[in-house]
């Protein structure tokens, strides 16, 4: 039950936030090493995490004496191999979503994890740890609104006028893999993990026409039919004017729960010539800052105290599987059976 | 149970609206005459109410054959004498609020009405007829939230940059008589008409300093203690940026009812660079358009069918009495006992 | 420019409301006749509309001297033949939605109307006349939020525990023809009437399993792709616990307009042990009472003053066409090309 | 710039929360000692803060080697003497609100602090550190809504049916000193610290009549006039049914800012047979948990880095001065000049 010694791999925007959370907010954890191929990122670590050893590659980090666990905030294409390397080195591993952009990688990771059942391996579906989503899930479990039959969930990003993100389109896996993967996981979680049967998708390029060359869209809608007469509808957008809006509605036999309607930034309301209004959160990190800390605390506690994780690699694989099918449905303009 | 023949006295903004409601929205009523000292107003009536006889003075209107009732939308200073003239002429009478700017006038009117118990006389406390206020009152009566002990009520006008209203300050009776008279009536109504004991008031000139020369303010706050341990707080403002906001909160032992928080113009919500917002109603008529029709229908039905009125001249007198005490409290900077 | 003499055919719930609106709320109109095969309905008319002649069949009503126009609130299966009969008899005609349950009927009606261009024929897509939808459309036209690319629209009914409506499933045309037809019309209207290309649908029976025998569902979702890269998503439900909720969201390049989120019954907010809450409207009539009057006034004015109608029979035919395709998509589990 | 060594005096509910925040959430701080006259509280500290030395009295804590600062979460009656003792011992000191229940104590503390200008002394007006209040203050400073002229602020507690708090009435200083002291501080802060001129108050016992024997009320309203034509209105309640509600409205020349309307517990909205609703926070700690951490971080940073504090002992003294005057106004039923 001693302190968990972690290494952080990848110190981009999200990696740094995880590292600072581990330094400042997470009980029972300590960052003893980091790795990044970028000098600038290692320099940041020397200033902010002076006690952590810097490495250029994951191999060096894994060799760090006393290392218990690794947090991967690296490019998605690297996730599968890196998770396997961590597990093979006997380290617990926390990996940012999505697990992978193809199903084979997911299955390889699951096999590696099955070989090391004593290690914790978790993909960061951070929204599950948000207090509002936790509250909604608890209310469902208590039967407050009866049996859920439809989940509508959306991830809508504040528009980036510069279109900077377009250059990442080739490697993002498309809008559904990049944005809807969270919504897919939430729908499965809130509907009780039913087996997916069939998906369908459509989309438009409302603002960023340049995405079309990559077969991507800036607004996409999708549906997923599950066994047992359950449904999910997804919406992903990169073109919102008001802020970052993640909204999940759970329709159940005796009521509806909604999480995130009106992405208010805080408790301030302004009444002026624009009417009565509130400002909105601008990005996912502002919306889920607390959830990022709770998620990491959950992983750290699970690893330190050998407690079960709230979600499994199979959950991550299923989200990827549905996301890939939706992406195929968008491209082929056909329903895809699962 | 035949049609009620009405005359409309005063064809300013509100008089015209009443006249059009009588023409288009009120069942069982007919405008057979109007009176106004202004040629322009009589011209308006010739166009919009071609069947109504035009008169320069109330006396002529009262002599109109077949006249059953009079609607007074004239300057407040004339109300008492005109109501009495109508009653003495054997006509039902509906008068815009406030009944009068002094207590003697109220009492004179009550005496005149007492001499003609067969006639209906009513002051237009329109908010009582608003469906939302009706719903709140019904919920109170049903005991949904228990016994009320505190009413906070406010009338906040959209700022008029031109300050046009300042010129009416000498005759308005001050901000509390002009704006809060409705709130005073609502508080009495919702608290069960307890006897007022003591009032206190304060105010500022936030925008329209010119009001100070008339002893008036553009923002005023007041409190009224009632017997039985009940309280009311009032706020009147002429300087809002977002719209016309009338808000009444009823605090009761098992809950609170609020009527009018966020004076939304309609069911449209806008999400754009200003945040998530709704536009607001801009004036009392937009807010209470339906109530004005329901109020008039209530009066017409009462007169036609000899049904009891929902509010009495004593209610109007009490509102005036409290309003005058608050106005005195503002001027003298002393609590005023009632 | 004289008064329009109307006949009302069908005096069920909605027919009566239209008739009372014509009697009490609509300027320039008069009900001179009614028709119904039911004695009870004619009895109602004798009491409420004593000046209107009662007829057992439309033929009798059409022969009524001085009749200018007919309002049809009859079963959908009769609409096409009845509209044509009215037009052939030289009467303006207002017909409740939907125009018909098959495309041939729609086209027959359009041909009949083309033969009588001097007559007004309109299908009651009442939501277009709701002040909030009017405001949203005006804001779109003004360019407040830029070019719209996605409309999501839903019609969610308060659950009827008795399942009474199940017996109407065979004749309703299914949930999409019955409920979504309004949403389809709104989407076309708000997106600028683009040509529909393809639809897809799915659904579940969450509460009323008995619907399955009719191939119907109690919750249905659908998408429609339009030319020019525009999309619509529809949701229809018969199983809501909180009230009747019609919500339309218009996503546009610089913002989003939403009409009807939180179907609040009025301006009352309750704070008690259940939290902070508002009650909701319970049915479409409570939600759209004002729109029903405005819609009828629009038709009456158009007929009296020979003004253009705000919507055409082609609009009604297109809504039916898309609705039929969605219904087929639900049944065949295939996307349907239009 | 090393770690600040703190002692925590008083380990009741709030003292424990501060201690745990110092242990888990505050950077640059360490609890090296605690003091409490209660064995149970010291036992708690041994379990949760095993490295902190336990003392029965403040004297012992002050003698702890290396101690830099003290956090006082002790009964209000002890605050003044204990702050002075800390300052005289050369320790920075953070004290829970209110500073004291009489003005002399405040002035004694200010004199003691003046003798040790190198030490930081701060009273915990936690709401100033809440992100929403910070946002409102920043918007005011930016001039978003112009010059503020009226602040309305309220502290409304969820009703405690047991009336447990009644027993604390004799030592609480009354409802205004206990609850409104925060609102008074907020009003001063947001209005730019104008000089108070006059106060007035009233109150009722709506539920807990037993308070009357102590001259206290369970619902109190008060007003404060400031120089320069500024006003504040306060409302304190112990009898809310829906939750703990702190609401502050700032009326300014070009708009209004509101902080805390609808004390929603989180981002979950429930639509069920009760309507559309959200649950509410139940106590001040749930509402201000983040602010408590930010407040403490501010104090720790100020002490460690010799940075200026955001609020002064004079602020705390002025809040007490106004609170005492309001309490006197309630008792004497007279306006009190300041």
mmCIF file of N, CA, C and O in Angstrom, chain D residues 285-336:
data_model
loop_
_atom_site.group_PDB
_atom_site.id
_atom_site.type_symbol
_atom_site.label_atom_id
_atom_site.label_comp_id
_atom_site.label_asym_id
_atom_site.label_seq_id
_atom_site.Cartn_x
_atom_site.Cartn_y
_atom_site.Cartn_z
ATOM 1 N N UNK D 285 -20.391 23.327 2.123
ATOM 2 C CA UNK D 285 -19.131 22.700 1.748
ATOM 3 C C UNK D 285 -19.221 22.071 0.366
ATOM 4 O O UNK D 285 -18.284 22.154 -0.435
ATOM 5 N N UNK D 286 -20.380 21.465 0.084
ATOM 6 C CA UNK D 286 -20.563 20.905 -1.260
ATOM 7 C C UNK D 286 -20.498 22.018 -2.306
ATOM 8 O O UNK D 286 -19.925 21.845 -3.373
ATOM 9 N N UNK D 287 -21.071 23.164 -1.965
ATOM 10 C CA UNK D 287 -21.063 24.279 -2.913
ATOM 11 C C UNK D 287 -19.667 24.849 -3.108
ATOM 12 O O UNK D 287 -19.295 25.242 -4.214
ATOM 13 N N UNK D 288 -18.900 24.959 -2.019
ATOM 14 C CA UNK D 288 -17.646 25.717 -2.071
ATOM 15 C C UNK D 288 -16.404 24.853 -1.865
ATOM 16 O O UNK D 288 -15.358 25.374 -1.466
ATOM 17 N N UNK D 289 -16.517 23.545 -2.115
ATOM 18 C CA UNK D 289 -15.374 22.664 -1.876
ATOM 19 C C UNK D 289 -14.124 23.163 -2.609
ATOM 20 O O UNK D 289 -13.030 23.220 -2.030
ATOM 21 N N UNK D 290 -14.286 23.534 -3.868
ATOM 22 C CA UNK D 290 -13.122 23.982 -4.627
ATOM 23 C C UNK D 290 -12.588 25.305 -4.076
ATOM 24 O O UNK D 290 -11.374 25.511 -3.981
ATOM 25 N N UNK D 291 -13.506 26.174 -3.676
ATOM 26 C CA UNK D 291 -13.084 27.477 -3.143
ATOM 27 C C UNK D 291 -12.292 27.317 -1.858
ATOM 28 O O UNK D 291 -11.348 28.075 -1.598
ATOM 29 N N UNK D 292 -12.661 26.330 -1.038
ATOM 30 C CA UNK D 292 -11.901 26.120 0.203
ATOM 31 C C UNK D 292 -10.448 25.766 -0.104
ATOM 32 O O UNK D 292 -9.535 26.212 0.582
ATOM 33 N N UNK D 293 -10.235 24.978 -1.146
ATOM 34 C CA UNK D 293 -8.862 24.639 -1.519
ATOM 35 C C UNK D 293 -8.140 25.848 -2.108
ATOM 36 O O UNK D 293 -6.979 26.120 -1.784
ATOM 37 N N UNK D 294 -8.830 26.602 -2.945
ATOM 38 C CA UNK D 294 -8.189 27.761 -3.579
ATOM 39 C C UNK D 294 -7.849 28.833 -2.553
ATOM 40 O O UNK D 294 -6.809 29.486 -2.642
ATOM 41 N N UNK D 295 -8.739 29.004 -1.601
ATOM 42 C CA UNK D 295 -8.511 29.974 -0.527
ATOM 43 C C UNK D 295 -7.249 29.627 0.260
ATOM 44 O O UNK D 295 -6.402 30.494 0.541
ATOM 45 N N UNK D 296 -7.125 28.357 0.580
ATOM 46 C CA UNK D 296 -5.992 27.930 1.389
ATOM 47 C C UNK D 296 -4.705 28.018 0.579
ATOM 48 O O UNK D 296 -3.650 28.416 1.110
ATOM 49 N N UNK D 297 -4.792 27.668 -0.702
ATOM 50 C CA UNK D 297 -3.609 27.796 -1.550
ATOM 51 C C UNK D 297 -3.164 29.259 -1.616
ATOM 52 O O UNK D 297 -1.967 29.549 -1.577
ATOM 53 N N UNK D 298 -4.146 30.155 -1.703
ATOM 54 C CA UNK D 298 -3.816 31.583 -1.731
ATOM 55 C C UNK D 298 -3.066 32.000 -0.466
ATOM 56 O O UNK D 298 -2.050 32.707 -0.527
ATOM 57 N N UNK D 299 -3.544 31.564 0.681
ATOM 58 C CA UNK D 299 -2.893 31.929 1.935
ATOM 59 C C UNK D 299 -1.493 31.319 2.010
ATOM 60 O O UNK D 299 -0.519 31.990 2.393
ATOM 61 N N UNK D 300 -1.394 30.056 1.633
ATOM 62 C CA UNK D 300 -0.091 29.380 1.704
ATOM 63 C C UNK D 300 0.908 30.066 0.779
ATOM 64 O O UNK D 300 2.057 30.331 1.162
ATOM 65 N N UNK D 301 0.464 30.376 -0.429
ATOM 66 C CA UNK D 301 1.369 31.057 -1.363
ATOM 67 C C UNK D 301 1.795 32.420 -0.817
ATOM 68 O O UNK D 301 2.962 32.812 -0.922
ATOM 69 N N UNK D 302 0.825 33.147 -0.258
ATOM 70 C CA UNK D 302 1.145 34.479 0.278
ATOM 71 C C UNK D 302 2.185 34.375 1.388
ATOM 72 O O UNK D 302 3.127 35.176 1.460
ATOM 73 N N UNK D 303 2.004 33.388 2.253
ATOM 74 C CA UNK D 303 2.931 33.248 3.379
ATOM 75 C C UNK D 303 4.302 32.767 2.904
ATOM 76 O O UNK D 303 5.337 33.287 3.339
ATOM 77 N N UNK D 304 4.301 31.785 2.000
ATOM 78 C CA UNK D 304 5.576 31.231 1.528
ATOM 79 C C UNK D 304 6.365 32.232 0.712
ATOM 80 O O UNK D 304 7.577 32.324 0.825
ATOM 81 N N UNK D 305 5.651 32.950 -0.151
ATOM 82 C CA UNK D 305 6.324 33.771 -1.158
ATOM 83 C C UNK D 305 6.239 35.249 -0.828
ATOM 84 O O UNK D 305 6.621 36.097 -1.636
ATOM 85 N N UNK D 306 5.738 35.544 0.374
ATOM 86 C CA UNK D 306 5.571 36.936 0.782
ATOM 87 C C UNK D 306 4.823 37.749 -0.265
ATOM 88 O O UNK D 306 5.267 38.814 -0.701
ATOM 89 N N UNK D 307 3.682 37.219 -0.676
ATOM 90 C CA UNK D 307 2.831 37.921 -1.634
ATOM 91 C C UNK D 307 1.674 38.586 -0.886
ATOM 92 O O UNK D 307 1.293 38.142 0.186
ATOM 93 N N UNK D 308 1.116 39.634 -1.488
ATOM 94 C CA UNK D 308 -0.008 40.296 -0.808
ATOM 95 C C UNK D 308 -1.243 39.395 -0.746
ATOM 96 O O UNK D 308 -1.492 38.594 -1.649
ATOM 97 N N UNK D 309 -1.995 39.546 0.322
ATOM 98 C CA UNK D 309 -3.266 38.822 0.456
ATOM 99 C C UNK D 309 -4.360 39.542 -0.328
ATOM 100 O O UNK D 309 -4.326 40.761 -0.485
ATOM 101 N N UNK D 310 -5.342 38.771 -0.760
ATOM 102 C CA UNK D 310 -6.452 39.342 -1.541
ATOM 103 C C UNK D 310 -7.427 40.086 -0.651
ATOM 104 O O UNK D 310 -8.239 40.872 -1.145
ATOM 105 N N UNK D 311 -7.403 39.822 0.632
ATOM 106 C CA UNK D 311 -8.294 40.559 1.528
ATOM 107 C C UNK D 311 -7.592 40.803 2.844
ATOM 108 O O UNK D 311 -6.664 40.086 3.216
ATOM 109 N N UNK D 312 -8.052 41.841 3.528
ATOM 110 C CA UNK D 312 -7.335 42.335 4.701
ATOM 111 C C UNK D 312 -8.148 42.139 5.964
ATOM 112 O O UNK D 312 -9.348 41.858 5.913
ATOM 113 N N UNK D 313 -7.491 42.300 7.092
ATOM 114 C CA UNK D 313 -8.210 42.289 8.372
ATOM 115 C C UNK D 313 -9.223 43.414 8.431
ATOM 116 O O UNK D 313 -10.275 43.277 9.075
ATOM 117 N N UNK D 314 -8.934 44.510 7.756
ATOM 118 C CA UNK D 314 -9.908 45.607 7.732
ATOM 119 C C UNK D 314 -11.189 45.169 7.026
ATOM 120 O O UNK D 314 -12.300 45.545 7.429
ATOM 121 N N UNK D 315 -11.043 44.351 5.985
ATOM 122 C CA UNK D 315 -12.250 43.806 5.334
ATOM 123 C C UNK D 315 -13.067 42.984 6.330
ATOM 124 O O UNK D 315 -14.287 43.099 6.407
ATOM 125 N N UNK D 316 -12.372 42.166 7.090
ATOM 126 C CA UNK D 316 -13.073 41.319 8.056
ATOM 127 C C UNK D 316 -13.728 42.163 9.141
ATOM 128 O O UNK D 316 -14.841 41.894 9.588
ATOM 129 N N UNK D 317 -13.021 43.204 9.568
ATOM 130 C CA UNK D 317 -13.583 44.088 10.596
ATOM 131 C C UNK D 317 -14.818 44.811 10.073
ATOM 132 O O UNK D 317 -15.823 44.936 10.759
ATOM 133 N N UNK D 318 -14.766 45.272 8.835
ATOM 134 C CA UNK D 318 -15.921 45.982 8.280
ATOM 135 C C UNK D 318 -17.131 45.046 8.157
ATOM 136 O O UNK D 318 -18.265 45.444 8.406
ATOM 137 N N UNK D 319 -16.895 43.800 7.750
ATOM 138 C CA UNK D 319 -18.005 42.848 7.661
ATOM 139 C C UNK D 319 -18.626 42.646 9.036
ATOM 140 O O UNK D 319 -19.856 42.627 9.187
ATOM 141 N N UNK D 320 -17.774 42.511 10.044
ATOM 142 C CA UNK D 320 -18.289 42.365 11.405
ATOM 143 C C UNK D 320 -19.056 43.614 11.828
ATOM 144 O O UNK D 320 -20.131 43.539 12.422
ATOM 145 N N UNK D 321 -18.521 44.770 11.506
ATOM 146 C CA UNK D 321 -19.151 46.033 11.909
ATOM 147 C C UNK D 321 -20.551 46.148 11.302
ATOM 148 O O UNK D 321 -21.518 46.488 11.987
ATOM 149 N N UNK D 322 -20.656 45.838 10.014
ATOM 150 C CA UNK D 322 -21.970 45.915 9.368
ATOM 151 C C UNK D 322 -22.890 44.834 9.912
ATOM 152 O O UNK D 322 -24.079 45.074 10.183
ATOM 153 N N UNK D 323 -22.345 43.637 10.099
ATOM 154 C CA UNK D 323 -23.155 42.539 10.619
ATOM 155 C C UNK D 323 -23.706 42.847 12.002
ATOM 156 O O UNK D 323 -24.874 42.556 12.309
ATOM 157 N N UNK D 324 -22.883 43.471 12.844
ATOM 158 C CA UNK D 324 -23.346 43.842 14.182
ATOM 159 C C UNK D 324 -24.444 44.893 14.106
ATOM 160 O O UNK D 324 -25.431 44.839 14.852
ATOM 161 N N UNK D 325 -24.276 45.835 13.210
ATOM 162 C CA UNK D 325 -25.292 46.891 13.075
ATOM 163 C C UNK D 325 -26.616 46.289 12.598
ATOM 164 O O UNK D 325 -27.696 46.659 13.081
ATOM 165 N N UNK D 326 -26.539 45.364 11.661
ATOM 166 C CA UNK D 326 -27.766 44.717 11.176
ATOM 167 C C UNK D 326 -28.432 43.938 12.310
ATOM 168 O O UNK D 326 -29.661 43.973 12.478
ATOM 169 N N UNK D 327 -27.613 43.258 13.080
ATOM 170 C CA UNK D 327 -28.157 42.490 14.202
ATOM 171 C C UNK D 327 -28.842 43.414 15.208
ATOM 172 O O UNK D 327 -29.914 43.098 15.734
ATOM 173 N N UNK D 328 -28.228 44.567 15.436
ATOM 174 C CA UNK D 328 -28.838 45.544 16.339
ATOM 175 C C UNK D 328 -30.142 46.083 15.739
ATOM 176 O O UNK D 328 -31.146 46.258 16.445
ATOM 177 N N UNK D 329 -30.129 46.305 14.427
ATOM 178 C CA UNK D 329 -31.349 46.803 13.764
ATOM 179 C C UNK D 329 -32.495 45.809 13.906
ATOM 180 O O UNK D 329 -33.654 46.188 14.106
ATOM 181 N N UNK D 330 -32.158 44.544 13.787
ATOM 182 C CA UNK D 330 -33.190 43.519 13.943
ATOM 183 C C UNK D 330 -33.770 43.574 15.358
ATOM 184 O O UNK D 330 -34.984 43.491 15.553
ATOM 185 N N UNK D 331 -32.890 43.736 16.346
ATOM 186 C CA UNK D 331 -33.330 43.691 17.737
ATOM 187 C C UNK D 331 -34.106 44.953 18.113
ATOM 188 O O UNK D 331 -35.141 44.891 18.773
ATOM 189 N N UNK D 332 -33.616 46.087 17.650
ATOM 190 C CA UNK D 332 -34.215 47.352 18.086
ATOM 191 C C UNK D 332 -35.349 47.789 17.163
ATOM 192 O O UNK D 332 -36.057 48.737 17.488
ATOM 193 N N UNK D 333 -35.474 47.144 16.025
ATOM 194 C CA UNK D 333 -36.468 47.555 15.027
ATOM 195 C C UNK D 333 -36.247 49.006 14.581
ATOM 196 O O UNK D 333 -37.171 49.680 14.164
ATOM 197 N N UNK D 334 -35.021 49.450 14.657
ATOM 198 C CA UNK D 334 -34.668 50.787 14.188
ATOM 199 C C UNK D 334 -33.559 50.705 13.162
ATOM 200 O O UNK D 334 -32.715 49.808 13.249
ATOM 201 N N UNK D 335 -33.547 51.636 12.241
ATOM 202 C CA UNK D 335 -32.375 51.776 11.391
ATOM 203 C C UNK D 335 -31.183 52.139 12.263
ATOM 204 O O UNK D 335 -31.327 52.849 13.253
ATOM 205 N N UNK D 336 -30.016 51.633 11.907
ATOM 206 C CA UNK D 336 -28.806 51.911 12.674
ATOM 207 C C UNK D 336 -27.822 52.639 11.769
ATOM 208 O O UNK D 336 -27.505 52.169 10.678
#
